[in-house]
CSV table of C-alpha atoms in Angstrom, one decimal:
chain,number,residue,atom,x,y,z
A,1,UNK,CA,-3.5,5.2,15.9
A,2,UNK,CA,-0.4,3.7,14.1
A,3,UNK,CA,1.8,6.0,12.1
A,4,UNK,CA,0.5,6.3,8.5
A,5,UNK,CA,1.8,7.7,5.3
A,6,UNK,CA,-0.1,8.5,2.1
A,7,UNK,CA,1.5,7.0,-1.0
A,8,UNK,CA,0.5,8.2,-4.5
A,9,UNK,CA,-0.8,5.3,-6.7
A,10,UNK,CA,1.9,5.8,-9.2
A,11,UNK,CA,4.7,5.5,-6.6
A,12,UNK,CA,3.1,2.3,-5.2
A,13,UNK,CA,2.9,0.9,-8.8
A,14,UNK,CA,6.6,1.6,-9.4
A,15,UNK,CA,7.5,0.0,-6.1
A,16,UNK,CA,5.6,-3.2,-7.0
A,17,UNK,CA,7.0,-3.4,-10.5
A,18,UNK,CA,10.5,-2.9,-9.2
A,19,UNK,CA,10.1,-5.9,-6.9
A,20,UNK,CA,8.4,-8.1,-9.5
A,21,UNK,CA,11.0,-7.4,-12.3
A,22,UNK,CA,13.8,-8.0,-9.8
A,23,UNK,CA,12.2,-11.5,-9.3
A,24,UNK,CA,12.5,-12.0,-13.1
A,25,UNK,CA,9.0,-11.2,-14.1
A,26,UNK,CA,8.5,-9.7,-17.6
A,27,UNK,CA,7.6,-6.0,-17.7
A,28,UNK,CA,4.1,-6.9,-19.1
A,29,UNK,CA,3.4,-9.4,-16.3
A,30,UNK,CA,4.8,-7.1,-13.6
A,31,UNK,CA,2.6,-4.3,-14.8
A,32,UNK,CA,-0.5,-6.5,-14.8
A,33,UNK,CA,0.1,-7.7,-11.2
A,34,UNK,CA,1.0,-4.2,-10.0
A,35,UNK,CA,-2.1,-2.7,-11.7
A,36,UNK,CA,-4.5,-5.1,-10.1
A,37,UNK,CA,-2.9,-4.6,-6.6
A,38,UNK,CA,-2.8,-0.8,-6.8
A,39,UNK,CA,-6.3,-0.6,-8.1
A,40,UNK,CA,-7.4,-2.8,-5.3
A,41,UNK,CA,-5.8,-0.5,-2.7
A,42,UNK,CA,-7.4,2.5,-4.4
A,43,UNK,CA,-10.8,1.0,-3.8
A,44,UNK,CA,-10.1,0.6,-0.1
A,45,UNK,CA,-9.7,-3.2,-0.1
A,46,UNK,CA,-6.4,-3.0,1.7
A,47,UNK,CA,-6.4,-6.7,2.5
A,48,UNK,CA,-5.7,-7.6,-1.1
A,49,UNK,CA,-3.4,-5.0,-2.4
A,50,UNK,CA,0.2,-4.2,-1.5
A,51,UNK,CA,-0.5,-5.9,1.9
A,52,UNK,CA,-0.2,-9.3,0.0
A,53,UNK,CA,3.4,-8.6,-1.2
A,54,UNK,CA,5.0,-10.4,1.8
A,55,UNK,CA,2.9,-13.4,1.1
A,56,UNK,CA,3.9,-13.4,-2.6
A,57,UNK,CA,7.5,-13.1,-1.5
A,58,UNK,CA,7.1,-16.3,0.6
A,59,UNK,CA,5.5,-18.1,-2.3
A,60,UNK,CA,8.5,-17.1,-4.5
A,61,UNK,CA,11.0,-18.1,-1.8
A,62,UNK,CA,9.4,-21.5,-1.4
A,63,UNK,CA,9.3,-22.2,-5.1
A,64,UNK,CA,5.5,-22.2,-5.3
A,65,UNK,CA,5.4,-19.1,-7.5
A,66,UNK,CA,7.4,-18.9,-10.8
A,67,UNK,CA,7.8,-15.2,-11.8
A,68,UNK,CA,9.0,-16.2,-15.3
A,69,UNK,CA,6.0,-18.4,-16.1
A,70,UNK,CA,3.7,-17.7,-19.0
A,71,UNK,CA,0.1,-18.9,-18.7
A,72,UNK,CA,-1.2,-21.1,-21.6
A,73,UNK,CA,-4.6,-22.1,-22.9
A,74,UNK,CA,-4.8,-25.8,-22.2
A,75,UNK,CA,-8.3,-26.5,-23.6
A,76,UNK,CA,-10.6,-24.4,-25.8
A,77,UNK,CA,-14.1,-25.6,-26.4
A,78,UNK,CA,-16.1,-22.8,-28.0
A,79,UNK,CA,-17.4,-20.6,-25.2
A,80,UNK,CA,-15.4,-22.5,-22.5
A,81,UNK,CA,-11.6,-22.5,-22.0
A,82,UNK,CA,-9.2,-23.9,-19.4
A,83,UNK,CA,-6.0,-21.9,-18.7
A,84,UNK,CA,-2.9,-23.4,-17.1
A,85,UNK,CA,-1.3,-20.7,-14.9
A,86,UNK,CA,2.0,-22.6,-14.8
A,87,UNK,CA,2.6,-21.4,-11.2
A,88,UNK,CA,2.6,-17.7,-12.3
A,89,UNK,CA,1.5,-15.0,-9.8
A,90,UNK,CA,-2.3,-15.4,-9.9
A,91,UNK,CA,-3.1,-11.9,-11.4
A,92,UNK,CA,-1.5,-12.8,-14.7
A,93,UNK,CA,-3.4,-16.0,-15.6
A,94,UNK,CA,-6.6,-14.5,-14.1
A,95,UNK,CA,-6.2,-11.4,-16.3
A,96,UNK,CA,-5.8,-13.7,-19.4
A,97,UNK,CA,-8.8,-15.7,-18.3
A,98,UNK,CA,-11.2,-12.8,-17.8
A,99,UNK,CA,-10.2,-11.1,-21.0
A,100,UNK,CA,-10.6,-14.4,-22.9
A,101,UNK,CA,-14.1,-14.9,-21.3
A,102,UNK,CA,-15.1,-11.4,-22.3
A,103,UNK,CA,-14.1,-12.1,-25.9
A,104,UNK,CA,-16.0,-15.4,-25.8
A,105,UNK,CA,-19.1,-13.6,-24.5
A,106,UNK,CA,-18.9,-11.2,-27.4
A,107,UNK,CA,-18.8,-14.1,-29.8
A,108,UNK,CA,-21.1,-16.6,-28.1
A,109,UNK,CA,-23.1,-14.6,-25.7
A,110,UNK,CA,-21.5,-16.4,-22.8
A,111,UNK,CA,-17.8,-17.0,-21.9
A,112,UNK,CA,-16.5,-19.3,-19.3
A,113,UNK,CA,-12.8,-19.4,-18.4
A,114,UNK,CA,-11.3,-21.6,-15.7
A,115,UNK,CA,-7.7,-21.5,-14.4
A,116,UNK,CA,-5.6,-24.2,-12.9
A,117,UNK,CA,-2.1,-24.4,-11.4
A,118,UNK,CA,-2.2,-20.7,-10.3
A,119,UNK,CA,-1.6,-18.6,-7.2
A,120,UNK,CA,-3.5,-15.9,-5.2
A,121,UNK,CA,-5.0,-13.5,-7.8
A,122,UNK,CA,-5.8,-10.6,-5.5
A,123,UNK,CA,-9.3,-9.2,-5.2
A,124,UNK,CA,-12.0,-11.1,-7.0
A,125,UNK,CA,-13.9,-7.9,-7.7
A,126,UNK,CA,-11.2,-6.5,-9.9
A,127,UNK,CA,-11.9,-9.0,-12.6
A,128,UNK,CA,-15.6,-8.7,-12.4
A,129,UNK,CA,-15.3,-4.9,-12.6
A,130,UNK,CA,-13.2,-5.2,-15.8
A,131,UNK,CA,-16.0,-7.2,-17.4
A,132,UNK,CA,-18.6,-4.6,-16.4
A,133,UNK,CA,-16.5,-1.9,-17.9
A,134,UNK,CA,-16.8,-3.8,-21.2
A,135,UNK,CA,-20.6,-4.0,-20.8
A,136,UNK,CA,-20.8,-7.5,-19.5
A,137,UNK,CA,-22.3,-9.3,-16.5
A,138,UNK,CA,-19.7,-11.4,-14.7
A,139,UNK,CA,-18.9,-13.8,-11.8
A,140,UNK,CA,-15.3,-14.1,-10.5
A,141,UNK,CA,-14.5,-16.9,-8.1
A,142,UNK,CA,-11.3,-18.4,-6.6
A,143,UNK,CA,-10.4,-21.0,-4.1
A,144,UNK,CA,-7.6,-20.3,-1.7
A,145,UNK,CA,-5.4,-21.6,1.1
A,146,UNK,CA,-7.3,-23.4,3.8
A,147,UNK,CA,-8.5,-20.9,6.4
A,148,UNK,CA,-12.2,-21.6,6.9
A,149,UNK,CA,-13.2,-24.0,9.6
A,150,UNK,CA,-16.2,-26.0,8.3
A,151,UNK,CA,-19.4,-25.8,10.2
A,152,UNK,CA,-19.1,-27.9,13.4
A,153,UNK,CA,-15.4,-28.5,12.7
A,154,UNK,CA,-12.2,-27.3,14.5
A,155,UNK,CA,-9.6,-27.2,11.7
A,156,UNK,CA,-9.4,-25.2,8.5
A,157,UNK,CA,-10.5,-27.2,5.4
A,158,UNK,CA,-11.6,-24.6,2.8
A,159,UNK,CA,-10.4,-21.1,1.8
A,160,UNK,CA,-12.0,-17.7,2.1
A,161,UNK,CA,-13.2,-18.6,-1.4
A,162,UNK,CA,-14.6,-15.2,-2.5
A,163,UNK,CA,-17.5,-14.5,-4.8
A,164,UNK,CA,-17.6,-11.3,-7.0
A,165,UNK,CA,-20.5,-10.3,-9.2
A,166,UNK,CA,-20.7,-7.3,-11.5
A,167,UNK,CA,-23.3,-5.7,-13.8
A,168,UNK,CA,-22.7,-2.8,-16.1
A,169,UNK,CA,-24.5,0.5,-15.6
A,170,UNK,CA,-24.6,3.5,-18.0
A,171,UNK,CA,-21.6,4.9,-16.1
A,172,UNK,CA,-18.6,2.5,-16.6
A,173,UNK,CA,-17.0,3.9,-13.4
A,174,UNK,CA,-20.0,2.9,-11.3
A,175,UNK,CA,-20.9,-0.8,-12.0
A,176,UNK,CA,-22.9,-2.8,-9.6
A,177,UNK,CA,-20.1,-4.7,-7.9
A,178,UNK,CA,-20.4,-7.3,-5.1
A,179,UNK,CA,-17.1,-8.7,-3.8
A,180,UNK,CA,-17.4,-10.9,-0.7
A,181,UNK,CA,-15.5,-13.6,1.1
A,182,UNK,CA,-17.4,-16.7,2.1
A,183,UNK,CA,-15.8,-16.4,5.5
A,184,UNK,CA,-17.0,-13.6,7.7
A,185,UNK,CA,-14.0,-11.6,6.7
A,186,UNK,CA,-11.0,-12.2,4.5
A,187,UNK,CA,-7.7,-13.2,6.2
A,188,UNK,CA,-6.2,-9.8,5.2
A,189,UNK,CA,-8.6,-8.1,7.6
A,190,UNK,CA,-7.1,-10.2,10.4
A,191,UNK,CA,-3.7,-9.0,9.2
A,192,UNK,CA,-4.9,-5.4,9.2
A,193,UNK,CA,-6.1,-5.8,12.8
A,194,UNK,CA,-2.8,-7.4,13.8
A,195,UNK,CA,-0.8,-4.5,12.3
A,196,UNK,CA,-3.0,-2.0,14.2
A,197,UNK,CA,-2.9,-4.0,17.4
A,198,UNK,CA,-6.7,-4.2,17.6
A,199,UNK,CA,-8.9,-7.0,18.9
A,200,UNK,CA,-11.3,-8.9,16.7
A,201,UNK,CA,-15.1,-8.9,16.9
A,202,UNK,CA,-16.7,-12.3,17.7
A,203,UNK,CA,-17.5,-14.3,14.6
A,204,UNK,CA,-14.4,-13.5,12.6
A,205,UNK,CA,-12.0,-16.2,13.9
A,206,UNK,CA,-12.0,-19.4,15.9
A,207,UNK,CA,-9.7,-21.0,18.4
A,208,UNK,CA,-8.6,-24.6,18.5
A,209,UNK,CA,-11.9,-25.6,20.2
A,210,UNK,CA,-14.1,-23.9,17.6
A,211,UNK,CA,-14.9,-20.9,20.0
A,212,UNK,CA,-14.5,-17.2,19.0
A,213,UNK,CA,-10.9,-16.0,19.0
A,214,UNK,CA,-10.7,-12.2,19.7
A,215,UNK,CA,-6.9,-11.8,19.9
A,216,UNK,CA,-5.8,-10.6,16.4
A,217,UNK,CA,-2.2,-11.8,16.9
A,218,UNK,CA,-3.2,-15.3,17.9
A,219,UNK,CA,-5.8,-15.4,15.1
A,220,UNK,CA,-3.3,-14.3,12.6
A,221,UNK,CA,-1.0,-17.2,13.6
A,222,UNK,CA,-3.7,-19.8,14.0
A,223,UNK,CA,-5.4,-19.0,10.7
A,224,UNK,CA,-8.9,-20.4,11.6
A,225,UNK,CA,-11.6,-18.2,10.1
A,226,UNK,CA,-15.3,-18.7,10.7
A,227,UNK,CA,-17.7,-19.1,7.7
A,228,UNK,CA,-19.8,-16.1,6.8
A,229,UNK,CA,-22.4,-15.7,9.5
A,230,UNK,CA,-20.0,-16.8,12.3
A,231,UNK,CA,-22.4,-19.3,14.0
A,232,UNK,CA,-25.0,-21.8,12.8
A,233,UNK,CA,-27.7,-19.6,14.4
A,234,UNK,CA,-26.5,-16.6,12.4
A,235,UNK,CA,-26.3,-18.4,9.1
A,236,UNK,CA,-22.7,-19.9,9.0
A,237,UNK,CA,-24.1,-22.9,7.1
A,238,UNK,CA,-24.8,-20.5,4.2
A,239,UNK,CA,-21.2,-19.2,4.1
A,240,UNK,CA,-19.9,-22.7,4.4
A,241,UNK,CA,-22.1,-23.9,1.5
A,242,UNK,CA,-21.1,-21.1,-0.8
A,243,UNK,CA,-17.4,-21.8,0.0
A,244,UNK,CA,-17.9,-25.4,-1.0
A,245,UNK,CA,-19.6,-24.3,-4.3
A,246,UNK,CA,-16.6,-22.1,-5.1
A,247,UNK,CA,-14.2,-25.0,-4.2
A,248,UNK,CA,-15.9,-27.3,-6.6
A,249,UNK,CA,-15.9,-24.8,-9.5
A,250,UNK,CA,-12.3,-23.6,-8.9
A,251,UNK,CA,-10.5,-26.6,-7.6
A,252,UNK,CA,-12.4,-29.8,-8.5
A,253,UNK,CA,-13.6,-28.7,-12.0
A,254,UNK,CA,-10.2,-27.2,-13.0
A,255,UNK,CA,-8.1,-30.0,-11.5
A,256,UNK,CA,-6.3,-27.5,-9.3
A,257,UNK,CA,-7.0,-29.6,-6.3
A,258,UNK,CA,-6.2,-28.4,-2.8
A,259,UNK,CA,-5.3,-24.8,-2.5
A,260,UNK,CA,-2.7,-25.6,0.1
A,261,UNK,CA,-0.3,-26.0,-2.9
A,262,UNK,CA,-2.1,-24.8,-6.0
A,263,UNK,CA,-5.0,-22.4,-6.8
A,264,UNK,CA,-7.8,-22.3,-9.3
A,265,UNK,CA,-10.1,-19.6,-10.6
A,266,UNK,CA,-13.4,-19.5,-12.4
A,267,UNK,CA,-15.0,-16.7,-14.5
A,268,UNK,CA,-18.4,-16.6,-16.0
A,269,UNK,CA,-19.2,-13.7,-18.4
A,270,UNK,CA,-22.6,-13.0,-19.9
A,271,UNK,CA,-23.3,-10.6,-22.7
A,272,UNK,CA,-26.7,-8.9,-22.0
A,273,UNK,CA,-27.3,-8.6,-25.7
A,274,UNK,CA,-27.6,-12.4,-26.0
A,275,UNK,CA,-30.8,-12.1,-24.0
A,276,UNK,CA,-32.3,-8.7,-24.9
A,277,UNK,CA,-31.4,-5.4,-26.4
A,278,UNK,CA,-28.9,-3.4,-24.3
A,279,UNK,CA,-31.1,-0.3,-24.0
A,280,UNK,CA,-33.9,-2.3,-22.4
A,281,UNK,CA,-31.5,-4.0,-20.0
A,282,UNK,CA,-29.9,-0.8,-19.0
A,283,UNK,CA,-33.3,0.9,-18.5
A,284,UNK,CA,-34.6,-1.8,-16.3
A,285,UNK,CA,-31.3,-1.9,-14.3
A,286,UNK,CA,-31.6,1.9,-13.9
A,287,UNK,CA,-35.1,1.5,-12.5
A,288,UNK,CA,-34.0,-1.2,-10.1
A,289,UNK,CA,-31.1,0.8,-8.7
A,290,UNK,CA,-33.3,3.9,-8.4
A,291,UNK,CA,-35.8,2.0,-6.4
A,292,UNK,CA,-33.1,0.8,-4.0
A,293,UNK,CA,-31.5,4.3,-3.7
A,294,UNK,CA,-34.9,5.8,-3.1
A,295,UNK,CA,-35.6,3.4,-0.2
A,296,UNK,CA,-36.1,5.6,2.9
A,297,UNK,CA,-32.9,5.3,4.9
A,298,UNK,CA,-32.8,4.3,8.6
A,299,UNK,CA,-30.3,7.1,9.1
A,300,UNK,CA,-30.9,10.2,6.9
A,301,UNK,CA,-27.2,10.9,7.0
A,302,UNK,CA,-26.5,7.4,5.5
A,303,UNK,CA,-28.5,6.7,2.4
A,304,UNK,CA,-29.0,3.2,1.0
A,305,UNK,CA,-25.9,1.9,-0.8
A,306,UNK,CA,-25.5,0.0,-4.0
A,307,UNK,CA,-22.7,-2.6,-4.0
A,308,UNK,CA,-19.8,-0.9,-5.6
A,309,UNK,CA,-20.6,2.6,-4.3
A,310,UNK,CA,-18.1,2.5,-1.4
A,311,UNK,CA,-15.3,1.3,-3.8
A,312,UNK,CA,-16.1,4.1,-6.3
A,313,UNK,CA,-16.1,6.8,-3.6
A,314,UNK,CA,-12.9,5.5,-2.0
A,315,UNK,CA,-11.1,5.3,-5.4
A,316,UNK,CA,-11.9,9.0,-6.0
A,317,UNK,CA,-10.7,10.0,-2.5
A,318,UNK,CA,-7.5,7.9,-2.6
A,319,UNK,CA,-6.7,8.9,-6.2
A,320,UNK,CA,-6.7,12.4,-5.0
A,321,UNK,CA,-5.0,12.1,-1.6
A,322,UNK,CA,-2.9,8.9,-1.8
A,323,UNK,CA,-3.1,5.3,-0.5
A,324,UNK,CA,-2.7,5.1,3.3
A,325,UNK,CA,0.0,2.7,4.5
A,326,UNK,CA,0.7,2.0,8.2
A,327,UNK,CA,4.2,1.8,9.4
A,328,UNK,CA,4.3,-2.0,9.9
A,329,UNK,CA,3.2,-2.5,6.2
A,330,UNK,CA,5.9,0.0,5.0
A,331,UNK,CA,8.5,-2.0,6.9
A,332,UNK,CA,7.2,-5.3,5.5
A,333,UNK,CA,7.6,-3.8,2.0
A,334,UNK,CA,11.1,-2.6,2.9
A,335,UNK,CA,12.0,-6.2,4.1
A,336,UNK,CA,10.7,-7.6,0.8
A,337,UNK,CA,12.9,-5.2,-1.1
A,338,UNK,CA,16.0,-6.0,0.9
A,339,UNK,CA,15.4,-9.8,0.4
A,340,UNK,CA,14.8,-9.5,-3.3
A,341,UNK,CA,17.4,-6.8,-4.0
A,342,UNK,CA,14.8,-4.3,-5.3
A,343,UNK,CA,15.1,-0.6,-4.7
A,344,UNK,CA,12.9,0.7,-1.9
A,345,UNK,CA,10.9,3.6,-3.4
A,346,UNK,CA,8.2,4.4,-0.8
A,347,UNK,CA,8.4,7.6,1.2
A,348,UNK,CA,9.9,7.4,4.7
A,349,UNK,CA,7.7,7.9,7.7
A,350,UNK,CA,8.4,11.2,9.4
């Protein structure tokens, strides 16, 4: 088991803002990006939190990410808006987009915000959860760098293109929250396996011949992920089709184009009160969730889960104990700090 330290969320937030402000990001934008990343690590989605920092450093180094950029609203047509990210780190225009869509939904019953000319925005579920906390139903989508090999293909042509869906419950801290890649796993899971020196299960990654790649180091370098399902017989055509849908909404509709250079996002927010009274909606949702939770479990020690339950429980645990970071990730953060000139604030491994 690799050496691991537990880092308080506040310490990790300070470390990220130190890097971002050293790049030239405003305090407000640095706080937004750091908050999304730390919240993501708190929920246990380690593939999209601080583990993305070396990638963002590469984007900055290559001039593909402008830390001083301010997103702007390019088009505003009633309930629908288009936001130009202006090459900012993706969390910043995405935050503007989801908050704008929420306000539009309050006014019109529906809010749709698309983002063009952006970068990686972290975990799709963070934005959907923010809408649920405001009493809204939401979809959060993004295209991403080409990692998915299309069905019957051999080379990456689409991204992991995640889909997140949320619905508000009576407890704002426990929304229904689905956050899934349209590949079998997100690329960050390959990185986690590489850092831990673990092999991959079949169906996660592919080799140059379209066959399963089990070596995590080779898979990390080759960057060929299988569609959700892994094989045609196990439903890979469904993951591939969903990824194409996300690409159309996030890249084609927004004008972002290929995510090899630029990224687009898409947010749909629905106000339940546009369709019925909130109390009736919440009562029926309570009944639905109760019916699922009361389903007899296959294993009495593992009751039926509602999407969002694991993230809630992990947030409570990590908020109390700290966020685990393996030695290789700590060293990667240290390298980013050295390159950018930011102070290294994380605890040292014993």
